[in-house]
Amino acid sequence: MFFRESQVPSGEVVLTGDRPTGPLHLGHYVGSLQSRLHLQEKNKQYIMVADAQALTDHAKNPDLIRENVLEVVLDYLSVGIDPTKSTIFIQSQVPALFELSAYLLNLVTWNRLKHNPTVKEEIVQKGYGENVPAGFMTYPVFQVADIAAFKAHLVPVGADQAPMLELASHIIAKFNRDHHTDCLIEPKALIPAFGRLPGLNGNQKMSKTLGNAIFLKDPLHLWEKKVMRMPSDPAHARIDDPGNVENSLAFTYLDAFDSDLEELARLKEYYREGGLSDSLVKKRLVAVLEGFLHPIQKRRKELENNLDYVRDTIVQGTKKANEVAACTLREVKEAMGILYLFQ
Ligand code: TRP
């Protein structure tokens, strides 16, 4: 079952997270950070830095993951995630998640994990073949444990992640059924209102690996040229030709970031009629993005000068996450009847 953001009732528990493999970019903002800003107002939101999950395909490079934990939290705080409203925590520092994973792994067949379409695609992308790490094959179950531990009602995911949520419902329903309990909650997927932001080269997805991203912390001189070089509508070779707004990447970005809707509608009209150059549209985009990124980067500088505050935020959030996850784990063990040593 899917939920659109506009339909989210208040008071739901939301769990979301990111693998800390690099700093966050505009694609993250459009696809998830902006919806988290809304969600934190009326819901109980947990935001997890999924460092342990990142290690499932970066086992050789824990340094990279460690360095990016702080980067990602700095990005969260600088866009306006408010630690008094959202709980930010680090996955690897919540041991109950791994214990819970061990029990949930027994509730799913190897066959089902092998046929998870998301994982199958990632195995091809990463060129693992038969040599896929067992940790990678099982990461979806660890993800289910994350969701279960916080009793999340809602998990914001891209449409391609739907199989993950089906797996979560499957495992959680099975646990509740097998143990005649309702202590775990079956989650629902929350599809963000905004679709995905394409990369600067027009690729479907903005990503660090594809080298087509603007990072939230990128200074103007790094990204301005990239914007000006973005591909334009091929049918709009001459300024006077009628342009197709839907084929213009710059307009796609303006749709995501320009809050002056009237001016945007006017520009689109002008572009469609012909007479508006792509470089003018891109210049508008540069100005809009600068206006968007400037306050975020200002806040980031302040935070970088106050790393004690950032660390304290992580420590407090992780402490709270540990309390919640440990409590659920205890309920799970109780339902299974394996609390024998401590009854
Ligand atoms: N898979 C997410 C990512 O790739 C991170 C993640 C781990 C997560 N566990 C989760 C997201 C649980 C939502 C719920 O960034």
Coordinates of C-alpha atoms and ligand atoms in Angstrom, one line a residue:
M1 CA 0.0 0.0 0.0
F2 CA 1.3 3.4 -1.0
F3 CA 0.7 6.8 0.6
R4 CA 1.1 10.1 -1.1
E5 CA 2.7 12.7 1.1
S6 CA -0.3 15.0 1.0
Q7 CA -2.4 12.1 2.6
V8 CA -0.1 11.5 5.5
P9 CA -2.1 11.7 8.8
S10 CA -0.2 13.3 11.6
G11 CA 1.4 11.4 14.5
E12 CA 2.7 8.6 12.4
V13 CA 6.2 7.2 13.0
V14 CA 8.5 7.7 10.0
L15 CA 11.8 6.0 9.5
T16 CA 14.2 7.0 6.7
G17 CA 17.9 6.9 6.1
D18 CA 20.8 7.3 3.8
R19 CA 24.0 5.3 3.2
P20 CA 26.8 7.7 4.0
T21 CA 28.9 7.1 0.9
G22 CA 29.3 10.8 0.0
P23 CA 27.9 14.2 0.7
L24 CA 24.2 14.8 -0.3
H25 CA 23.2 16.5 -3.5
L26 CA 20.3 18.2 -5.1
G27 CA 18.8 14.9 -6.0
H28 CA 18.6 13.9 -2.3
Y29 CA 17.0 17.2 -1.6
V30 CA 14.3 16.9 -4.2
G31 CA 13.8 13.1 -3.6
S32 CA 13.8 13.0 0.2
L33 CA 15.2 15.9 2.3
Q34 CA 12.4 18.2 1.4
S35 CA 9.7 15.7 2.3
R36 CA 11.5 15.1 5.6
L37 CA 11.3 18.8 6.4
H38 CA 7.5 18.5 6.0
L39 CA 7.2 15.2 7.8
Q40 CA 9.1 16.3 10.9
E41 CA 6.5 18.9 11.6
K42 CA 3.6 16.5 12.4
N43 CA 5.2 13.1 12.8
K44 CA 7.8 11.3 14.8
Q45 CA 10.7 11.0 12.4
Y46 CA 13.8 8.9 12.8
I47 CA 16.6 9.6 10.4
M48 CA 19.2 6.9 10.2
V49 CA 22.7 7.2 8.9
A50 CA 23.0 3.7 7.5
D51 CA 26.7 3.2 7.9
A52 CA 26.5 -0.5 8.5
Q53 CA 24.4 -0.9 5.4
A54 CA 26.9 1.1 3.4
L55 CA 29.6 -1.4 4.5
T56 CA 27.7 -4.2 2.8
D57 CA 29.2 -3.0 -0.5
H58 CA 32.1 -1.0 0.8
A59 CA 33.7 -3.5 3.2
K60 CA 37.2 -2.5 2.1
N61 CA 36.6 1.1 2.7
P62 CA 35.3 1.8 6.2
D63 CA 37.3 5.1 6.3
L64 CA 35.2 6.5 3.5
I65 CA 32.0 5.6 5.3
R66 CA 33.2 7.0 8.6
E67 CA 34.2 10.3 7.0
N68 CA 30.8 10.6 5.4
V69 CA 28.8 10.0 8.5
L70 CA 29.6 13.5 9.7
E71 CA 29.2 15.0 6.2
V72 CA 25.7 13.6 5.9
V73 CA 24.6 14.8 9.3
L74 CA 26.0 18.3 8.5
D75 CA 23.9 18.2 5.3
Y76 CA 20.8 17.2 7.3
L77 CA 21.2 20.0 9.8
S78 CA 22.1 22.6 7.2
V79 CA 18.9 22.0 5.2
G80 CA 16.8 22.4 8.3
I81 CA 16.3 19.0 9.8
D82 CA 15.7 19.9 13.4
P83 CA 17.0 17.6 16.0
T84 CA 14.3 18.7 18.4
K85 CA 11.8 17.3 15.9
S86 CA 13.7 14.5 14.2
T87 CA 15.9 11.9 15.8
I88 CA 19.2 11.5 13.9
F89 CA 21.2 8.4 14.7
I90 CA 23.9 6.1 13.5
Q91 CA 22.9 2.6 12.6
S92 CA 26.1 0.8 13.6
Q93 CA 25.8 2.3 17.1
V94 CA 22.5 0.6 17.8
P95 CA 23.3 -3.0 18.5
A96 CA 19.7 -4.1 19.0
L97 CA 19.2 -3.6 15.2
F98 CA 21.7 -6.4 14.5
E99 CA 20.3 -8.8 17.1
L100 CA 16.8 -8.2 15.7
S101 CA 18.1 -8.8 12.2
A102 CA 19.4 -12.3 13.2
Y103 CA 15.9 -13.4 14.2
L104 CA 14.2 -11.9 11.2
L105 CA 16.6 -13.6 8.8
N106 CA 14.9 -16.8 9.8
L107 CA 11.6 -15.6 8.5
V108 CA 12.6 -15.3 4.8
T109 CA 13.8 -17.8 2.3
W110 CA 17.1 -17.6 0.5
N111 CA 15.1 -18.0 -2.7
R112 CA 13.1 -14.8 -2.0
L113 CA 16.3 -12.8 -1.2
K114 CA 17.9 -14.1 -4.4
H115 CA 14.9 -12.9 -6.5
N116 CA 14.5 -9.4 -4.9
P117 CA 14.5 -7.3 -8.1
T118 CA 16.3 -4.3 -6.5
V119 CA 19.1 -6.5 -5.2
K120 CA 19.3 -8.4 -8.5
E121 CA 19.8 -5.1 -10.4
E122 CA 22.4 -3.9 -7.9
I123 CA 24.3 -7.2 -8.3
V124 CA 24.5 -6.6 -12.0
Q125 CA 25.5 -2.9 -11.6
K126 CA 28.2 -3.8 -9.2
G127 CA 29.4 -6.7 -11.3
Y128 CA 29.4 -9.2 -8.4
G129 CA 28.2 -12.2 -10.3
E130 CA 28.3 -15.3 -8.0
N131 CA 30.7 -13.5 -5.7
V132 CA 28.2 -11.3 -4.0
P133 CA 28.9 -10.8 -0.3
A134 CA 26.4 -12.5 2.0
G135 CA 26.0 -9.3 3.8
F136 CA 24.9 -7.6 0.6
M137 CA 22.3 -10.4 -0.1
T138 CA 20.9 -10.0 3.3
Y139 CA 20.9 -6.2 3.7
P140 CA 17.2 -5.9 2.8
V141 CA 16.5 -8.0 5.9
F142 CA 18.6 -5.7 8.0
Q143 CA 16.6 -2.9 6.6
V144 CA 13.4 -4.6 7.7
A145 CA 14.9 -4.8 11.2
D146 CA 15.5 -1.1 11.1
I147 CA 11.9 -0.5 10.2
A148 CA 10.6 -3.0 12.7
A149 CA 12.7 -1.7 15.6
F150 CA 11.3 1.7 15.4
K151 CA 7.7 0.5 14.7
A152 CA 7.7 2.7 11.7
H153 CA 4.3 3.2 10.1
L154 CA 5.7 5.0 7.1
V155 CA 8.9 4.6 5.2
P156 CA 9.6 7.1 2.4
V157 CA 11.0 5.3 -0.6
G158 CA 11.4 5.8 -4.3
A159 CA 9.1 3.7 -6.4
D160 CA 12.0 1.4 -7.3
Q161 CA 12.3 0.5 -3.6
A162 CA 8.7 -1.0 -3.4
P163 CA 10.0 -4.6 -3.2
M164 CA 11.9 -3.6 0.0
L165 CA 8.7 -2.6 1.6
E166 CA 6.9 -5.7 0.5
L167 CA 9.6 -7.7 2.1
A168 CA 9.2 -5.7 5.3
S169 CA 5.4 -6.3 5.4
H170 CA 6.0 -10.0 4.6
I171 CA 8.5 -10.6 7.4
I172 CA 6.7 -8.5 10.0
A173 CA 3.3 -10.1 9.3
K174 CA 4.9 -13.5 9.5
F175 CA 6.6 -12.7 12.8
N176 CA 3.3 -11.4 14.3
R177 CA 1.4 -14.4 13.0
D178 CA 3.9 -17.0 14.1
H179 CA 4.1 -15.6 17.6
H180 CA 0.5 -14.6 18.1
T181 CA 1.5 -11.0 18.8
D182 CA 1.0 -7.6 17.3
C183 CA 4.1 -6.1 18.7
L184 CA 5.6 -5.3 15.3
I185 CA 4.0 -2.8 12.9
E186 CA 3.5 -3.5 9.2
P187 CA 4.9 -0.4 7.4
K188 CA 3.5 1.4 4.4
A189 CA 5.6 3.0 1.7
L190 CA 5.5 6.7 1.3
I191 CA 6.1 7.9 -2.2
P192 CA 7.6 11.5 -2.1
A193 CA 5.5 14.1 -3.8
F194 CA 8.3 15.1 -6.1
G195 CA 9.7 12.6 -8.5
R196 CA 13.4 12.1 -9.1
L197 CA 15.7 14.9 -10.2
P198 CA 17.7 13.9 -13.3
G199 CA 21.4 14.4 -13.4
L200 CA 23.2 17.4 -15.0
N201 CA 23.9 15.3 -18.1
G202 CA 20.2 14.3 -18.5
N203 CA 20.7 10.9 -17.0
Q204 CA 17.5 9.7 -15.2
K205 CA 19.2 9.9 -11.8
M206 CA 21.5 12.4 -10.1
S207 CA 24.3 10.5 -8.5
K208 CA 27.8 10.9 -7.2
T209 CA 29.0 7.8 -9.0
L210 CA 27.7 9.1 -12.3
G211 CA 29.5 12.4 -11.9
N212 CA 26.4 14.4 -12.7
A213 CA 25.5 15.9 -9.3
I214 CA 25.5 19.3 -7.6
F215 CA 26.3 18.7 -4.0
L216 CA 24.6 20.8 -1.4
K217 CA 28.0 22.0 -0.2
D218 CA 29.4 22.7 -3.7
P219 CA 30.6 26.3 -4.1
L220 CA 29.1 28.3 -7.0
H221 CA 32.3 28.2 -9.1
L222 CA 32.1 24.4 -9.1
W223 CA 28.6 24.0 -10.4
E224 CA 27.8 27.2 -12.4
K225 CA 29.7 26.0 -15.4
K226 CA 28.1 22.6 -15.2
V227 CA 24.6 24.1 -15.3
M228 CA 25.5 26.3 -18.3
R229 CA 26.7 23.2 -20.1
M230 CA 23.6 21.2 -19.4
P231 CA 22.0 19.7 -22.5
S232 CA 19.1 21.7 -24.0
D233 CA 16.1 20.7 -26.0
P234 CA 17.6 19.4 -29.3
A235 CA 14.6 20.8 -31.2
H236 CA 15.4 24.3 -30.0
A237 CA 18.6 24.8 -32.0
R238 CA 17.8 28.4 -32.9
I239 CA 16.4 30.9 -30.3
D240 CA 13.4 31.6 -32.5
D241 CA 12.4 27.9 -32.8
P242 CA 9.5 27.0 -30.5
G243 CA 11.0 25.1 -27.5
N244 CA 9.7 22.1 -25.7
V245 CA 9.7 22.8 -22.0
E246 CA 9.4 19.1 -21.2
N247 CA 12.6 18.3 -23.0
S248 CA 14.5 21.1 -21.3
L249 CA 16.5 19.9 -18.3
A250 CA 16.9 23.5 -17.1
F251 CA 13.1 23.8 -16.8
T252 CA 12.9 20.5 -14.9
Y253 CA 15.3 21.9 -12.4
L254 CA 13.3 25.2 -12.2
D255 CA 10.2 23.2 -11.6
A256 CA 11.9 21.7 -8.5
F257 CA 13.5 24.9 -7.1
D258 CA 11.9 28.0 -8.4
S259 CA 9.3 29.3 -6.0
D260 CA 8.3 32.2 -8.3
L261 CA 5.6 30.2 -10.1
E262 CA 4.2 33.1 -12.0
E263 CA 7.5 34.1 -13.5
L264 CA 8.2 30.4 -14.3
A265 CA 4.9 30.0 -16.1
R266 CA 5.7 33.2 -18.1
L267 CA 9.2 31.9 -19.0
K268 CA 7.7 28.6 -20.2
E269 CA 5.2 30.3 -22.3
Y270 CA 7.9 32.4 -23.9
Y271 CA 10.1 29.4 -24.5
R272 CA 7.3 27.5 -26.1
E273 CA 6.5 30.4 -28.5
G274 CA 10.2 30.7 -29.4
G275 CA 12.5 33.7 -28.7
L276 CA 13.9 32.7 -25.3
S277 CA 17.4 31.3 -25.4
D278 CA 18.5 28.3 -23.4
S279 CA 21.3 30.3 -21.9
L280 CA 18.9 32.8 -20.4
V281 CA 16.8 29.9 -18.9
K282 CA 20.0 28.5 -17.4
K283 CA 21.1 31.9 -16.1
R284 CA 17.7 32.1 -14.3
L285 CA 18.4 28.6 -12.9
V286 CA 21.8 29.6 -11.6
A287 CA 20.3 32.5 -9.8
V288 CA 17.5 30.4 -8.3
L289 CA 19.9 27.6 -7.2
E290 CA 22.3 30.2 -5.7
G291 CA 19.4 31.6 -3.7
F292 CA 18.5 28.1 -2.6
L293 CA 22.0 27.0 -1.7
H294 CA 23.3 30.2 -0.1
P295 CA 21.4 29.9 3.2
I296 CA 22.1 26.1 3.4
Q297 CA 25.8 26.7 3.0
K298 CA 25.8 29.6 5.4
R299 CA 24.2 27.3 8.0
R300 CA 26.7 24.6 7.2
K301 CA 29.7 26.9 7.9
E302 CA 28.2 27.8 11.3
L303 CA 27.8 24.1 12.0
E304 CA 31.3 23.3 10.9
N305 CA 32.5 25.9 13.5
N306 CA 30.4 24.2 16.1
L307 CA 31.1 20.5 15.7
D308 CA 30.6 19.9 19.4
Y309 CA 26.9 20.7 18.8
V310 CA 26.8 18.3 15.8
R311 CA 28.4 15.5 17.7
D312 CA 26.1 16.1 20.6
T313 CA 23.1 15.9 18.3
I314 CA 24.3 12.5 17.0
V315 CA 25.0 11.2 20.5
Q316 CA 21.6 12.2 21.9
G317 CA 19.8 10.9 18.8
T318 CA 21.6 7.6 19.0
K319 CA 21.0 7.3 22.7
K320 CA 17.3 7.7 22.1
A321 CA 17.3 5.3 19.1
N322 CA 19.1 2.7 21.4
E323 CA 16.3 3.0 24.0
V324 CA 13.5 2.5 21.4
A325 CA 15.2 -0.3 19.6
A326 CA 16.2 -2.1 22.8
C327 CA 12.6 -1.9 24.0
T328 CA 11.3 -3.4 20.7
L329 CA 13.9 -6.1 20.8
R330 CA 12.8 -7.1 24.3
E331 CA 9.2 -7.3 23.2
V332 CA 10.3 -9.5 20.2
K333 CA 12.2 -11.8 22.5
E334 CA 9.3 -12.0 24.9
A335 CA 7.0 -12.9 22.0
M336 CA 9.4 -15.6 20.9
G337 CA 9.7 -16.8 24.5
I338 CA 13.5 -16.5 24.6
L339 CA 13.9 -14.1 27.5
Y340 CA 14.5 -17.2 29.7
L341 CA 17.6 -15.9 31.5
F342 CA 16.2 -12.6 32.5
Q343 CA 12.5 -13.2 33.2
Ligands
TRP1 N1 18.5 1.9 1.9 C1 18.7 3.2 2.3 C2 19.7 3.9 1.4 O1 20.2 3.2 0.5 C3 19.1 3.4 3.7 C4 18.3 2.6 4.7 C5 18.7 1.6 5.5 C6 16.9 2.8 5.0 N2 17.7 1.1 6.3 C7 16.6 1.8 6.0 C8 15.9 3.6 4.6 C9 15.3 1.7 6.5 C10 14.6 3.5 5.1 C11 14.4 2.5 6.1 O2 20.0 5.0 1.4

